[in-house]
Short mmCIF file of C-alpha atoms in Angstrom, two decimals:
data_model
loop_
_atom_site.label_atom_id
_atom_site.label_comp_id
_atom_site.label_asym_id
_atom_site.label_seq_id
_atom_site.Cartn_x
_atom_site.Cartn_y
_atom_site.Cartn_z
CA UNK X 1 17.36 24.77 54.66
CA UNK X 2 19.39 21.76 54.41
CA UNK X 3 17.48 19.40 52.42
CA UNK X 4 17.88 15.33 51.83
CA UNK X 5 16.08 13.97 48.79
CA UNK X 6 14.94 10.03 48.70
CA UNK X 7 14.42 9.19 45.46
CA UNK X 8 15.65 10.56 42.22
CA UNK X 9 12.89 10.31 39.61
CA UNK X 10 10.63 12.91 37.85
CA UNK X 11 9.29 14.83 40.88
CA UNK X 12 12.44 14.63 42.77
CA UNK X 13 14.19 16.33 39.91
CA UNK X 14 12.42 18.81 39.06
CA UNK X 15 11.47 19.61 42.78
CA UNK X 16 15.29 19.13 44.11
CA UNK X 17 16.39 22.13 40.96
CA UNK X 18 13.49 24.77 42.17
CA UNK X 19 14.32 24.14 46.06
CA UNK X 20 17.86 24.58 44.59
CA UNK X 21 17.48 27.43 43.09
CA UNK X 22 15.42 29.55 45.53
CA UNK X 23 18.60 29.30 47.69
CA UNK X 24 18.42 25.57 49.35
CA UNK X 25 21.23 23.55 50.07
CA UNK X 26 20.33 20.20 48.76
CA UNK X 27 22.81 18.08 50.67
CA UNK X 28 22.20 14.58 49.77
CA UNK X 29 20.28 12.41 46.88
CA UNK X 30 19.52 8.58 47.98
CA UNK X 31 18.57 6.33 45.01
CA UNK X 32 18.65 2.52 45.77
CA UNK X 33 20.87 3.27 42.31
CA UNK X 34 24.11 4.96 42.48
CA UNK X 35 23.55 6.02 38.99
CA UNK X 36 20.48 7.39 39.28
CA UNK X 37 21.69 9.07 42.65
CA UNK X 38 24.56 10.30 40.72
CA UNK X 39 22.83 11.67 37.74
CA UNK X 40 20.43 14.22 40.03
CA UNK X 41 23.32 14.76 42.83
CA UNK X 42 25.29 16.15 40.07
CA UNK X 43 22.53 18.56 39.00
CA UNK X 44 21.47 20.33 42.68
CA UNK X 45 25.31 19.70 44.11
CA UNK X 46 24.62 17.40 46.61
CA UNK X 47 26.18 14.35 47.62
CA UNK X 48 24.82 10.85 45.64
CA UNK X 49 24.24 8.16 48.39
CA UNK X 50 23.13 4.79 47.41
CA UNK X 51 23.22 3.31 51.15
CA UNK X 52 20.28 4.39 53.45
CA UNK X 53 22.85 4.06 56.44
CA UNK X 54 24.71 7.00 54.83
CA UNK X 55 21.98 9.48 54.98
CA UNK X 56 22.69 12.64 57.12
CA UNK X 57 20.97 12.69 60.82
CA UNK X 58 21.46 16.54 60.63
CA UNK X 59 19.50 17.76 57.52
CA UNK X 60 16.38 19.92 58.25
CA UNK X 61 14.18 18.50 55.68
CA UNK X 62 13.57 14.86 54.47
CA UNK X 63 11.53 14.87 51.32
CA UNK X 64 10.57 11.18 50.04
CA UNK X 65 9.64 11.09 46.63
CA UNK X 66 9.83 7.89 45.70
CA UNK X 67 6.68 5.39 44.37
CA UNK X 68 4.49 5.04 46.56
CA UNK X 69 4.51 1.18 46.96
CA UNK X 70 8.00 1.47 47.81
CA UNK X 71 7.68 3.91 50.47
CA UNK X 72 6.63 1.97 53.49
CA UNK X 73 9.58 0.13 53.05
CA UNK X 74 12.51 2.85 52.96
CA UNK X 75 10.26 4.50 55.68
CA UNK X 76 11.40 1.37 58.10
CA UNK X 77 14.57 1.07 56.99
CA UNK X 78 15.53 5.04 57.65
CA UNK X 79 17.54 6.22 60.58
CA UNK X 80 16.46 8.72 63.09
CA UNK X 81 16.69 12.20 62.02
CA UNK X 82 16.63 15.71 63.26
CA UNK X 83 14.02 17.58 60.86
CA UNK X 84 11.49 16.95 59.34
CA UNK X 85 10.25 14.09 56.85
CA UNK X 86 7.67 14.97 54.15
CA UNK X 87 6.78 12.74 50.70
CA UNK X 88 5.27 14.40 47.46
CA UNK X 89 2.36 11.73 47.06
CA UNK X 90 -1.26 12.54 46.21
CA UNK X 91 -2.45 9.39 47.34
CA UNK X 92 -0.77 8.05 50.62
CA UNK X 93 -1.80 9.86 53.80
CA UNK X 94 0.20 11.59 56.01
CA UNK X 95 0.49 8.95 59.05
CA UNK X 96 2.06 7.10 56.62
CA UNK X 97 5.40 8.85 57.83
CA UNK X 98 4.35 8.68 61.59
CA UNK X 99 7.67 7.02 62.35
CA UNK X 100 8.58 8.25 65.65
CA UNK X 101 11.87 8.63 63.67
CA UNK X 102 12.18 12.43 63.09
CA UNK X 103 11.00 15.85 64.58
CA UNK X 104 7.99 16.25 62.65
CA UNK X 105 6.41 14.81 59.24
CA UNK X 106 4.59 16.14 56.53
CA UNK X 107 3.37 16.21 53.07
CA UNK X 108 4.74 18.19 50.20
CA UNK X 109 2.47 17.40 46.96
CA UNK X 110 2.94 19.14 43.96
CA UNK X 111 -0.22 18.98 41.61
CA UNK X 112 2.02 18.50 37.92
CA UNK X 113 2.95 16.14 35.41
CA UNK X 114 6.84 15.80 35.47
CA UNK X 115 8.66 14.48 32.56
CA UNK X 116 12.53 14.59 32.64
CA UNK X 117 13.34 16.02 29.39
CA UNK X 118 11.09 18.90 29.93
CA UNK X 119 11.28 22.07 31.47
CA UNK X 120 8.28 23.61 33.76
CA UNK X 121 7.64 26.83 35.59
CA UNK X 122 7.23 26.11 39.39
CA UNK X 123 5.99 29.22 40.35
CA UNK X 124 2.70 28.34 38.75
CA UNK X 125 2.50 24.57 40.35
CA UNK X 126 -0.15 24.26 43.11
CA UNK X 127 1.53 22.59 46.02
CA UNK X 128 -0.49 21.17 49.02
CA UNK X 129 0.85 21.00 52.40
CA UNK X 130 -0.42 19.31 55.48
CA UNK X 131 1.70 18.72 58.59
CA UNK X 132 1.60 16.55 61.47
CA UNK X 133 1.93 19.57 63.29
CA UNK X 134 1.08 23.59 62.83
CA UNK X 135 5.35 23.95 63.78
CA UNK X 136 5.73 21.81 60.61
CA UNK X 137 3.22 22.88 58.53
CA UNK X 138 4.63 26.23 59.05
CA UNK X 139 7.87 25.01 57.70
CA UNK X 140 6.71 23.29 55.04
CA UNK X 141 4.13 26.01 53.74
CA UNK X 142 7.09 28.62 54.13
CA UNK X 143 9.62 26.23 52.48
CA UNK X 144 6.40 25.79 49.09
CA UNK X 145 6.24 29.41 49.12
CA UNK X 146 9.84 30.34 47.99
CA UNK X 147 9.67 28.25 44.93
CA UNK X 148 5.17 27.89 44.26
CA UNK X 149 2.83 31.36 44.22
CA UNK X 150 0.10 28.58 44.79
CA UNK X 151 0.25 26.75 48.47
CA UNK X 152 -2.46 25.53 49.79
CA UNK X 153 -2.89 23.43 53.21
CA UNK X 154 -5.19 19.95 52.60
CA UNK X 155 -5.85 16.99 54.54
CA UNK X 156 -4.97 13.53 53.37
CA UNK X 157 -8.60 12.87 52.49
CA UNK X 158 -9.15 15.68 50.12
CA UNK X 159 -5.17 15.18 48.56
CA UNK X 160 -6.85 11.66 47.85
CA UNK X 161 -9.79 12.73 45.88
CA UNK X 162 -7.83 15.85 43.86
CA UNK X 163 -5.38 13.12 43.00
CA UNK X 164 -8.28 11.34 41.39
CA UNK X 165 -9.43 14.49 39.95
CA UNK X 166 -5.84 15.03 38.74
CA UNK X 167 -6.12 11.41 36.91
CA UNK X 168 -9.01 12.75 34.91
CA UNK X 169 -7.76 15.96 33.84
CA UNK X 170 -3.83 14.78 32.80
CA UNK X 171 -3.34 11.01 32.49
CA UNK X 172 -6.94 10.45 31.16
CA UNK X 173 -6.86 13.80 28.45
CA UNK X 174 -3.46 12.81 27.56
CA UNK X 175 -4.43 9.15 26.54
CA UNK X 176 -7.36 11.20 24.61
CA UNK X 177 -4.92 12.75 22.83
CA UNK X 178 -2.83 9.61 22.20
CA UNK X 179 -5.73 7.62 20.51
CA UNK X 180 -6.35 10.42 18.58
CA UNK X 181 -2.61 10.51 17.48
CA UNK X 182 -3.31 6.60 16.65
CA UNK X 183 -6.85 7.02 14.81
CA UNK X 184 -4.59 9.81 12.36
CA UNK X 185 -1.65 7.06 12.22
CA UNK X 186 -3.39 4.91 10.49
CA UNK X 187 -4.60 7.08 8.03
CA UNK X 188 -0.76 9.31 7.55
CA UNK X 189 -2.38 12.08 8.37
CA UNK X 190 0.08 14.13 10.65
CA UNK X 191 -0.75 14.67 14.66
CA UNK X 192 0.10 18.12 14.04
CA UNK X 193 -3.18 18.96 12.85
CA UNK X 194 -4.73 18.17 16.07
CA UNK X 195 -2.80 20.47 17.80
CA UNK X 196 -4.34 23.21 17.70
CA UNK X 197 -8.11 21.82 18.76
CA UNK X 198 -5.87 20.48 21.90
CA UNK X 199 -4.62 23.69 22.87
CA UNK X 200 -7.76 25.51 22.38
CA UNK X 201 -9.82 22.41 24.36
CA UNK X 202 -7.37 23.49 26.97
CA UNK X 203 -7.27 26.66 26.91
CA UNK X 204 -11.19 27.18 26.75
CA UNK X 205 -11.65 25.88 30.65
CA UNK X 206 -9.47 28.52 32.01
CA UNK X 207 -12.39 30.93 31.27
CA UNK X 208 -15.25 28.77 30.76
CA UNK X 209 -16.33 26.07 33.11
CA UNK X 210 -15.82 22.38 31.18
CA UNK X 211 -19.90 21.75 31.04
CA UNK X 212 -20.34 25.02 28.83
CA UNK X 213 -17.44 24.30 27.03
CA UNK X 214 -18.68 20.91 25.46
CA UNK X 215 -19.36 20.38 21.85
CA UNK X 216 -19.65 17.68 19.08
CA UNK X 217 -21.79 14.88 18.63
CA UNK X 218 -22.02 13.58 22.02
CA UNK X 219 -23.64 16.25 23.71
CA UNK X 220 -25.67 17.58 20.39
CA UNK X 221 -26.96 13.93 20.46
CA UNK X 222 -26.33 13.09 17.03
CA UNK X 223 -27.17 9.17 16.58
CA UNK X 224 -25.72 9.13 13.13
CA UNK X 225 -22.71 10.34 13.41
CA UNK X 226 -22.23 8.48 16.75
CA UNK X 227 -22.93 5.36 15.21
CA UNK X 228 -20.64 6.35 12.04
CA UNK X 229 -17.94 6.84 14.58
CA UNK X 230 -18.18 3.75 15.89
CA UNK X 231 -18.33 1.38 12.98
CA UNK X 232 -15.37 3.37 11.43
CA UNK X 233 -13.46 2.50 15.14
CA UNK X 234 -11.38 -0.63 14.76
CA UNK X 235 -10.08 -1.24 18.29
CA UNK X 236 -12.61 -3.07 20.53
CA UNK X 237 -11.50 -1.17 23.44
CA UNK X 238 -11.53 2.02 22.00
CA UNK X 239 -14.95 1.73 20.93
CA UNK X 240 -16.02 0.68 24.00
CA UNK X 241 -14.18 3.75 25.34
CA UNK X 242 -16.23 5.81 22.61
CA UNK X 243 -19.73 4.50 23.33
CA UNK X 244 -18.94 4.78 27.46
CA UNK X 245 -18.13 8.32 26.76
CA UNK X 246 -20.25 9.70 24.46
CA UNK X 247 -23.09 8.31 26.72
CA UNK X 248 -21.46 9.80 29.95
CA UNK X 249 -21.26 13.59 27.92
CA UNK X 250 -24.86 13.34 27.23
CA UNK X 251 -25.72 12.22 30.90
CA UNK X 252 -23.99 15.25 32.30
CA UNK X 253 -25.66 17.29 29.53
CA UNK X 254 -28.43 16.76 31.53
CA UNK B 1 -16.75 37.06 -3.09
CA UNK B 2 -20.21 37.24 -2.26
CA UNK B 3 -21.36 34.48 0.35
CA UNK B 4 -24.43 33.30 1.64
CA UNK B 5 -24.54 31.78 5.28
CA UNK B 6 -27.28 28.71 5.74
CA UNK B 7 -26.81 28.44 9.23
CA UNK B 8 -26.05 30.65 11.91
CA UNK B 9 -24.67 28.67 14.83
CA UNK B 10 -21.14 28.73 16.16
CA UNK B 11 -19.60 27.21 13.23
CA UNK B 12 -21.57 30.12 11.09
CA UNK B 13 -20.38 33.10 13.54
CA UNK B 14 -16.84 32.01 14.01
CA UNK B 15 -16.58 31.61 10.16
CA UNK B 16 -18.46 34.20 8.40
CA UNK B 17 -17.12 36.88 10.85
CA UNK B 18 -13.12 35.71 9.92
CA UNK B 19 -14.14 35.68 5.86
CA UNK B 20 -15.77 39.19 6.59
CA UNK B 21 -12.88 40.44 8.18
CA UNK B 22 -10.49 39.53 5.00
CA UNK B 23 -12.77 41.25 2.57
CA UNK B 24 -15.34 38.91 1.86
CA UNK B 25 -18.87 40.04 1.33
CA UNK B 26 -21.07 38.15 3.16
CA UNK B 27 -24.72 38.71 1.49
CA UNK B 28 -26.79 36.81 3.43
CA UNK B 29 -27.24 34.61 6.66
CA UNK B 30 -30.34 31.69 6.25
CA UNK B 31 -31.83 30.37 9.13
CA UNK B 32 -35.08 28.76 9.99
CA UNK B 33 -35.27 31.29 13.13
CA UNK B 34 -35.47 34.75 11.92
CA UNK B 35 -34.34 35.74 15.41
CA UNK B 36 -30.99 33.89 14.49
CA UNK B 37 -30.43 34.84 11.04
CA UNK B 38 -30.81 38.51 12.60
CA UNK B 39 -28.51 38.09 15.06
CA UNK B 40 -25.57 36.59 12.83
CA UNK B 41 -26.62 39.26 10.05
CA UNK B 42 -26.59 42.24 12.41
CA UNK B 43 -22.77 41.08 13.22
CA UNK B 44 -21.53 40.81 9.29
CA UNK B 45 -23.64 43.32 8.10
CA UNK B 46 -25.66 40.53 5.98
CA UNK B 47 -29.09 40.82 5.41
CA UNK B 48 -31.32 38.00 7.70
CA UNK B 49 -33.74 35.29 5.57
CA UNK B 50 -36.00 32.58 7.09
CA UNK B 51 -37.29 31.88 3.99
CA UNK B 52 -35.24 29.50 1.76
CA UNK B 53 -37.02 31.30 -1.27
CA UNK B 54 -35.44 33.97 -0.69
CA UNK B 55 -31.79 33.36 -0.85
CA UNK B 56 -30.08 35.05 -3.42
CA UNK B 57 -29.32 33.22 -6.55
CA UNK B 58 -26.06 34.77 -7.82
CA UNK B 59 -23.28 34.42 -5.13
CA UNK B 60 -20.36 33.22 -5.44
CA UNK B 61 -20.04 30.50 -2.54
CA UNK B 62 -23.00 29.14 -0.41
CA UNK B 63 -21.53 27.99 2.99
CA UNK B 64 -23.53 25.57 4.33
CA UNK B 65 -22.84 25.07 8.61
CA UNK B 66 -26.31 23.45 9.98
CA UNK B 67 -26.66 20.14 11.54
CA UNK B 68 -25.52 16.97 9.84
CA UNK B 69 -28.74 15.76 10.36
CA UNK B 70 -30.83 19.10 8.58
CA UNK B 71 -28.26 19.60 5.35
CA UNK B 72 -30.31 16.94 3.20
CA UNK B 73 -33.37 18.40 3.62
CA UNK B 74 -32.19 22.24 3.11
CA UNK B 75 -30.47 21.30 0.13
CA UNK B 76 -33.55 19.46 -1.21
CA UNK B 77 -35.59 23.16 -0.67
CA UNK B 78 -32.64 24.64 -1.85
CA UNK B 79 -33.13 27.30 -5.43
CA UNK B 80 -30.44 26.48 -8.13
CA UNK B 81 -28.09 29.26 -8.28
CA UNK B 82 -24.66 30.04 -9.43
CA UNK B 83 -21.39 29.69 -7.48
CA UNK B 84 -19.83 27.33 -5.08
CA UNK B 85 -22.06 25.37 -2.56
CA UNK B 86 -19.93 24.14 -0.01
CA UNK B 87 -20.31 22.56 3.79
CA UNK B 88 -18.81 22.55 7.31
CA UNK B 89 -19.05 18.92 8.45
CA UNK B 90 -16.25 16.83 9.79
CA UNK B 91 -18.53 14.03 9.11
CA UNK B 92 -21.19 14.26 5.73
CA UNK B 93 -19.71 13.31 2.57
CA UNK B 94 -18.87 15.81 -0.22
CA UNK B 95 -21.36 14.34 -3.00
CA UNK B 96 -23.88 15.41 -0.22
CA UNK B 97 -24.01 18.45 -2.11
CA UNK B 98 -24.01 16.75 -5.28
CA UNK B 99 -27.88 18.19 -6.29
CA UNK B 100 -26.75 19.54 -9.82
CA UNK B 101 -28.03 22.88 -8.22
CA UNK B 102 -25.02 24.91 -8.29
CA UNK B 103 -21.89 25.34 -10.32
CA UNK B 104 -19.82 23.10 -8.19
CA UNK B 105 -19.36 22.06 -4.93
CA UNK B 106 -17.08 21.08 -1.76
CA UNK B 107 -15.95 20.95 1.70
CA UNK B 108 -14.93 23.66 4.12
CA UNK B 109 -13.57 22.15 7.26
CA UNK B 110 -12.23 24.33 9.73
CA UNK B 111 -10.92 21.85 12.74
CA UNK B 112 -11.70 23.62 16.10
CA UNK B 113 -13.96 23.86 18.62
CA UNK B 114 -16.70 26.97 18.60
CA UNK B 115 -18.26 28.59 21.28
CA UNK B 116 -20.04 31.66 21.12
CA UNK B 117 -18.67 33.80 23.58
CA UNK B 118 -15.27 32.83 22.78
CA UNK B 119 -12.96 34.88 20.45
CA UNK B 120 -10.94 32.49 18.25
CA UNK B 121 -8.07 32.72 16.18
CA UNK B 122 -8.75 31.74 12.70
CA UNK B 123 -5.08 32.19 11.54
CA UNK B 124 -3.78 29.28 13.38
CA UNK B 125 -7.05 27.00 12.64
CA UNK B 126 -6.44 24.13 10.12
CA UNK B 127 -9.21 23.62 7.37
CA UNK B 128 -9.70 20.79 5.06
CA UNK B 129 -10.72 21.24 2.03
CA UNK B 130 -12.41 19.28 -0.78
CA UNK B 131 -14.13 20.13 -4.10
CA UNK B 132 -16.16 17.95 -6.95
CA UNK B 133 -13.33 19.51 -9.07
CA UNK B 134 -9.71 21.10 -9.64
CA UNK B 135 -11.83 24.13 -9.97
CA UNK B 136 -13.72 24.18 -6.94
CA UNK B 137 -11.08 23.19 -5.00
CA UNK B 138 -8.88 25.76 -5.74
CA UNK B 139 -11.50 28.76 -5.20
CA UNK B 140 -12.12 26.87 -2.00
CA UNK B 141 -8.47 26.83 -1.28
CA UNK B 142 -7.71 30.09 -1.61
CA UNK B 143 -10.95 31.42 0.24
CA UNK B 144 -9.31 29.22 3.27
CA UNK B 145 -5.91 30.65 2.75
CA UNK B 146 -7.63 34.45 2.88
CA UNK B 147 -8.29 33.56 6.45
CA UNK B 148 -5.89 30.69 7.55
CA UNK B 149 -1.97 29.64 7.50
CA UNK B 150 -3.08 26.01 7.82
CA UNK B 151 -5.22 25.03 4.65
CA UNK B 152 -5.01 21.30 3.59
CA UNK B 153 -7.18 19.17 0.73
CA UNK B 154 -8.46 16.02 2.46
CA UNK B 155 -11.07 13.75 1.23
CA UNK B 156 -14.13 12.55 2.48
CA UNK B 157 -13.04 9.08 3.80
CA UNK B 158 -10.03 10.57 5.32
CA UNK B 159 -12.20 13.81 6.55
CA UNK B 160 -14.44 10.99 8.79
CA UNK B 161 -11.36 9.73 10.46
CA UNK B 162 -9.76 12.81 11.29
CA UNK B 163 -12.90 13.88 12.69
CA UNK B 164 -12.99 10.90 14.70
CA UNK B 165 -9.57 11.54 16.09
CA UNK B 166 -10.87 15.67 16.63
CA UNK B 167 -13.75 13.50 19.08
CA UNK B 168 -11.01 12.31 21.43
CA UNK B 169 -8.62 15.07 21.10
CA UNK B 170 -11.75 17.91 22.29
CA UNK B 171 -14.90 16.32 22.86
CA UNK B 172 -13.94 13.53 25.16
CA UNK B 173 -10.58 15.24 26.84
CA UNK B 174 -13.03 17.87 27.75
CA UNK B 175 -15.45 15.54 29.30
CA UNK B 176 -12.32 14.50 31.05
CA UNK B 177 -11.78 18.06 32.69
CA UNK B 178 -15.43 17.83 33.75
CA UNK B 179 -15.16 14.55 35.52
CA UNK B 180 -12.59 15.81 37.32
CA UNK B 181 -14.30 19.37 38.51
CA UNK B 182 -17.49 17.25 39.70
CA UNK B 183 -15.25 15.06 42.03
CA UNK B 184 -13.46 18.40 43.04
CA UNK B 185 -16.88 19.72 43.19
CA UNK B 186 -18.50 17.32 45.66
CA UNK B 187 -15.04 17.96 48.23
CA UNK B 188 -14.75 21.80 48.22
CA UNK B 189 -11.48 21.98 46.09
CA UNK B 190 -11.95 24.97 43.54
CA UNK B 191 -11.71 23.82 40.08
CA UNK B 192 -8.95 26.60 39.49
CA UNK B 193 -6.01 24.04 41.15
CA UNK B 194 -6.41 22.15 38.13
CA UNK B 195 -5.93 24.53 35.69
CA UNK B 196 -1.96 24.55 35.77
CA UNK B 197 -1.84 21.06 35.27
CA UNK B 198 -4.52 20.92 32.26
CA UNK B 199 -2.53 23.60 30.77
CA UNK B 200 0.85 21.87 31.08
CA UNK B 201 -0.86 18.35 29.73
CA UNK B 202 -1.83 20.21 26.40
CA UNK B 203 1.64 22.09 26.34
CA UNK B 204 3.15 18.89 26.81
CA UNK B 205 2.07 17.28 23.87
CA UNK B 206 3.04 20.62 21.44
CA UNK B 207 6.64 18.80 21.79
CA UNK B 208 6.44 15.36 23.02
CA UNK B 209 4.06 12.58 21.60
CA UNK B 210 1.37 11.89 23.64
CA UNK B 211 3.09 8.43 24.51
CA UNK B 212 5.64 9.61 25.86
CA UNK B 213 3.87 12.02 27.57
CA UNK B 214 1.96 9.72 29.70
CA UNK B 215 2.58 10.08 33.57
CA UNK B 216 0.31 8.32 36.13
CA UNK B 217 -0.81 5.32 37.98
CA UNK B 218 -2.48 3.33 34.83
CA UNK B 219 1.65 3.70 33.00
CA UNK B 220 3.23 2.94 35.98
CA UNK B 221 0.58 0.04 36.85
CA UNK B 222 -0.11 0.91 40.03
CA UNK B 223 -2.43 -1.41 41.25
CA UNK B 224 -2.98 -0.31 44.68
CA UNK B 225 -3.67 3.34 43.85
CA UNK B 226 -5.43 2.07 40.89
CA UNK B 227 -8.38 0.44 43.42
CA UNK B 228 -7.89 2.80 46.02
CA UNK B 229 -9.10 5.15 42.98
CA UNK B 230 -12.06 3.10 42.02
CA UNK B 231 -13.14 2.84 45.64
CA UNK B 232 -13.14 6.27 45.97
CA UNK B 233 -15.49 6.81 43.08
CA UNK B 234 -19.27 6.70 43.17
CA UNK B 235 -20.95 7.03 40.02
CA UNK B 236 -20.91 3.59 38.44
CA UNK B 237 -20.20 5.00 35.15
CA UNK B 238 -17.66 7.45 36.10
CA UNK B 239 -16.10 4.36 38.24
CA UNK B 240 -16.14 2.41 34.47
CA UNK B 241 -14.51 5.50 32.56
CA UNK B 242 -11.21 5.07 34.92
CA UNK B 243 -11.27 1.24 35.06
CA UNK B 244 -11.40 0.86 30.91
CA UNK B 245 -9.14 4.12 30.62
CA UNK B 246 -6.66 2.88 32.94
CA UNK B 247 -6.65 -0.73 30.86
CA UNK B 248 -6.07 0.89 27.93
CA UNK B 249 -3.58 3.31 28.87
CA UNK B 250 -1.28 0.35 29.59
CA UNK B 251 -2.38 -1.79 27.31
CA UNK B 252 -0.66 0.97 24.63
CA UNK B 253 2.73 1.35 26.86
CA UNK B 254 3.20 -2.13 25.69
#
């Protein structure tokens, strides 16, 4: 498949060197910056365009993975196409790419966290499909399966709410970790202690389900040390975030 | 070394089962329920007591792992006896133990999270430790070390905070995990397509700080997604949790 990325950030790099790799021909990277453009063209071999007029008509796959407040806008100012256009967001519905401008359109959503500076295993990445059409969701699923052994076909809907579910489990645990890391700051004692409770927290719900995995004071209902807790927090909003939680755990407990 | 178990809850079976293993004897488990106390016992080959009376009165280390709540009382019905009387808690204070009862005593603090049914590896599990004196804190040390790489002398103020942090790090990034399966829940979407991106947000954060680690729509301040999120919730606490967690979140990329 020839393939035409829009955008050049964390998803777009890491998706561009798997698609790469399991034998695509990434032809062209657009970034509204030619450095950025450069810096991922360089990687997958394509061709760094900064100019939307300069996009191939010919390519067989558009994928737009740019922020998703942006994408209305490079969606109007794209050329007609041959192939097929698909973005990687878990929030914006499909019709979103209902352009009349291209053969088909789809999404392309792969459920991970993407920094730059770190490596990850695509095989392993659930990616959800949907299609405009079954011709292009066909394409699209078969295009997942050479670099995911996870593809599954959703509706914009459901994408919505596992988006919100994906909030919870990454960007909300990780700031969990991150007060944690501040709480131990300000006392030098080093994060590296934690890390072990984090990778057992995590690796617990990948055999138990998260409700019988629960401990500490919170669900055992323990006033004192709930109340110790929060005196000893400084923060206002982190003891808000304390109380809110700790009385949330104990409402699910029941 | 001879120990005696008062308690036999997670804590208790993780613990005494890892000190067995290394060559400790453990003499007896204590607990209120007979049932329990047989249960633990039958596992460490220990002989069961309900009867406070009845614990033996020349061990060499008492390991107390109850409830914060109960360890006043048990060590108020407690017999003098030699040895080391030490407890589990993240959150009591050392001179909790402090009853003139015993030849010395201290904190044992092993930082994870227990379940029953869940095989854990002690080697890798830090544990804080604290004595009344050089003396017991060196017998205490080295009965950590028997079963752990990561042994560490903290004291009780310092104990409280990291405990605090160990609340955020486990108890409430678990709660996150659950938020999220209930919202998968109530659409159909198996829990499992999470479980690549919970392990990869732990992972993450083996290598990278937690800061840096952040990925989502609170960092990026993404207000539309942001609301389209909070519309799409329904339980008015749950809608709370993402509104002060998503505050937060970029009030610390500042």
């Amino acid at each position: 498949m020839k393939i035409v990325f829009i955008g050049s950030g964390n998803v777009a790099t890491h998706l561009s060197a798997a698609l790469k790799k399991s034998g695509n021909d990434i032809v062209q990277v657009f970034s509204k910056s030619l450095e950025n453009a450069k810096l991922l063209a360089s990687k997958v071999k394509a061709e760094p365009v900064d100019n939307i007029r300069s996009i191939q008509r010919e390519a067989d796959l558009y994928i737009f993975s740019i922020k998703d407040d942006a994408l209305q806008e490079i969606v109007n100012s794209m050329p007609y196409t041959s192939g097929i256009w698909a973005h990687t967001s878990g929030s914006l519905p499909l019709n979103l790419l209902s352009a009349n401008k291209s053969e088909g359109y789809g999404v392309f959503y792969p459920l991970q966290t993407f920094s730059k500076s770190r490596e990850v295993d695509f095989r392993s990445i659930p990616i959800f499909i949907e299609g405009e059409s079954y011709h292009t969701q066909n394409i699209l699923e078969e295009t997942a399966k050479s670099i995911s052994g996870n593809v599954r076909v959703l509706d914009s809907d459901n994408r919505c709410y596992l988006h919100l579910a994906a909030v919870f489990a990454n960007n909300f645990s990780n700031h969990m970790y991150l007060l944690a890391a501040e709480i131990l700051n300000h006392h030098d004692i080093p994060f590296d202690v934690l890390k072990p409770l984090i990778r057992e927290t995590a690796a617990k719900v990948m055999e138990m389900d998260p409700k019988s995995a629960q401990t500490g004071p919170a669900i055992r209902y323990d006033e004192k040390i709930i109340q110790k807790h929060i005196d000893l927090i400084k923060d206002s909003d982190t003891k808000e975030i304390y109380k809110l939680l700790s009385k949330s755990i104990n409402k699910h407990s029941k």
